[in-house]
Amino acid sequence: MLKITLPDGSIREYEGAVTPLQVALSISDGLARNTISAVVNGKQTEVETPITEDSTLQLLTWNDDMGKKAFWHSSAHLLAQAIMEFYPEAKLTIGPAIANGFYYDVDFGGEPLSEKDFEKLEKKILENAKKNSTFNLREVSKADALKEYADNPFKTELIENLPDGEITFVTHDNFTDLCRGGHIPSTGIVKAVKILNAAGAYWRGDEKNPQLTRVYGISFPKQKELTEYLERLEEAKRRDHRKLGKELGIFAFSEKVGAGLPLWLPKGAALRKKLEEFLSKAQKKQGYEFVISPHIGAKELYITSGHWEKYGEDSFQPIKTPNEGEEFLLKPMNCPHHCEIYKAQQWSYKDLPKRYAEFGTVYRYEQSGELHGLTRVRGFTQDDAHLFCTPDQLLQEFEKVIDLVLYVFGSLGFADFTAQISLRDKENRDKYIGSDENWEKAENAIVTAAKAKGLKTVTEYGEAAFYGPKLDFMVKDALGRSWQLGTIQVDYNLPERFDLWYNGSDNEKHRPVMIHRAPFGSMERFIAILIENTAGDFPLWLSPEQFTILPISEKYSDYAKKVSESLEIHDICGLIDDRNEKP
Ligand SMILES: [Zn+2]
Ligand SMILES: [Zn+2]
């Protein structure tokens, strides 16, 4: 008997080899109809590939992320087929699925692809898809594979890096490509396709390599879904924070000031200040204390923290003093400063936890090509705080931080989120700092706190930082896009490196546990997401312009001023519009 274990833990038995499709059929006709891909023992495969040994099996439909991946990867084959029909001289390279759709990197030789070519490609793809061809995988020897692609240096390079015996070709219709598998049952289910963009991309992402054309596309099983997707794309463009931020007078960039260094205009500064006040108030209620640290720190500080060794080469380089040979770094994170703040006084277990909060501005070098509006910048302000507590206080502190994050999200209208719990790799515990006992305590604290707060969670093993486990909040915005916002991290490393301690009830020195947390992440990123989520229509309490007074004639101007002043006394801000012309 062959045992197939499904994701819910149930086991189904079959006499001899069985395909994922047959398993689906043995469950229900509907499931079989909708199954477009499968994962067998962790590897994505076609629904017709026989399973010959006891295995775990996940059946995938269009509604699963991995199902979409198979759909879009298969669509990349259709795109490549269409490209080769119009441009027989083109050289294909790779064509993976991405988060939204797929791309294919192609060397078109002399003439690049332009937007006017997209439509004919779309038509050809659908025409070919209609033939309802299956994707057939077959193994080829390295020698045969190299012969097949003798005039394609890119595929040749790929094949040369593959072990003989693991090279497969996939054929659908009249088109064959080098591919390791993971396709949909047949091309016929691709009912709608759009070529979105063609952009330059270097072979293997290395600018020393030849430049290729990356053709982006997306496909769907229904035309309606494509239409909706394109509408969402248009809406996202309309809400782009770079566009709205300018129109609303929130922020600006200046070449003279420097790339990636945002300038907050008065309305943006007002908005940001309100958010800071809102969070400060909530933090104060939870017993946080506010601290302030400088924008630079001696290089020594970051040698102690380990940042210099890890990130030094890719950071802004040290600032030197004119004479004394001192070196300073622009602050890349606030944590080392806060460790020294903790250290400035002596603490007993009765004083803990200490919760130090700061809207701390940090600077991180990003390549100019990576910069993007407020979401990728070179200087930004974290809504940072570091909590120092005893190991026994960890659970309670974690719960409090979750409460704070939920309060922030709730107040700002982010209702749809999941929390990712990142724990140690169970197999490989050597790469983590800190004792097993403390790790267990911390991991249990996170899992217990997340459960107690009723969070929708996913758990990833091996995703913890080397210094401690963490909890990240992934928020969905009004357009269904996912953003990583708040993060909570446990840290055993920095207390060790900075030799932090407190006096225990046993009168011995003990190491505190440190928690890093930032509900917004950074003010810049959060405001970017807030702009796109609200399309600039901020909640009234946050709006930089909460009222406009329109006096109906000049003789009421003084009264309008009086009303405006009395509103402003109550921290309600706005303006008087006494222009003579009608709006
Ligand atoms: Zn493929
Ligand atoms: Zn930190």
CSV table of C-alpha atoms and ligand atoms in Angstrom, one decimal, residues 73 77 170 179 181 183, ligand 1:
chain,number,residue,atom,x,y,z
A,73,HIS,CA,5.7,30.0,-14.9
A,77,HIS,CA,6.8,29.2,-21.6
A,170,VAL,CA,9.9,20.6,-21.4
A,179,CYS,CA,13.2,23.6,-17.5
A,181,GLY,CA,9.3,21.4,-14.1
A,183,HIS,CA,3.7,23.3,-14.8
B,1,ZN,ZN,9.0,25.4,-17.1
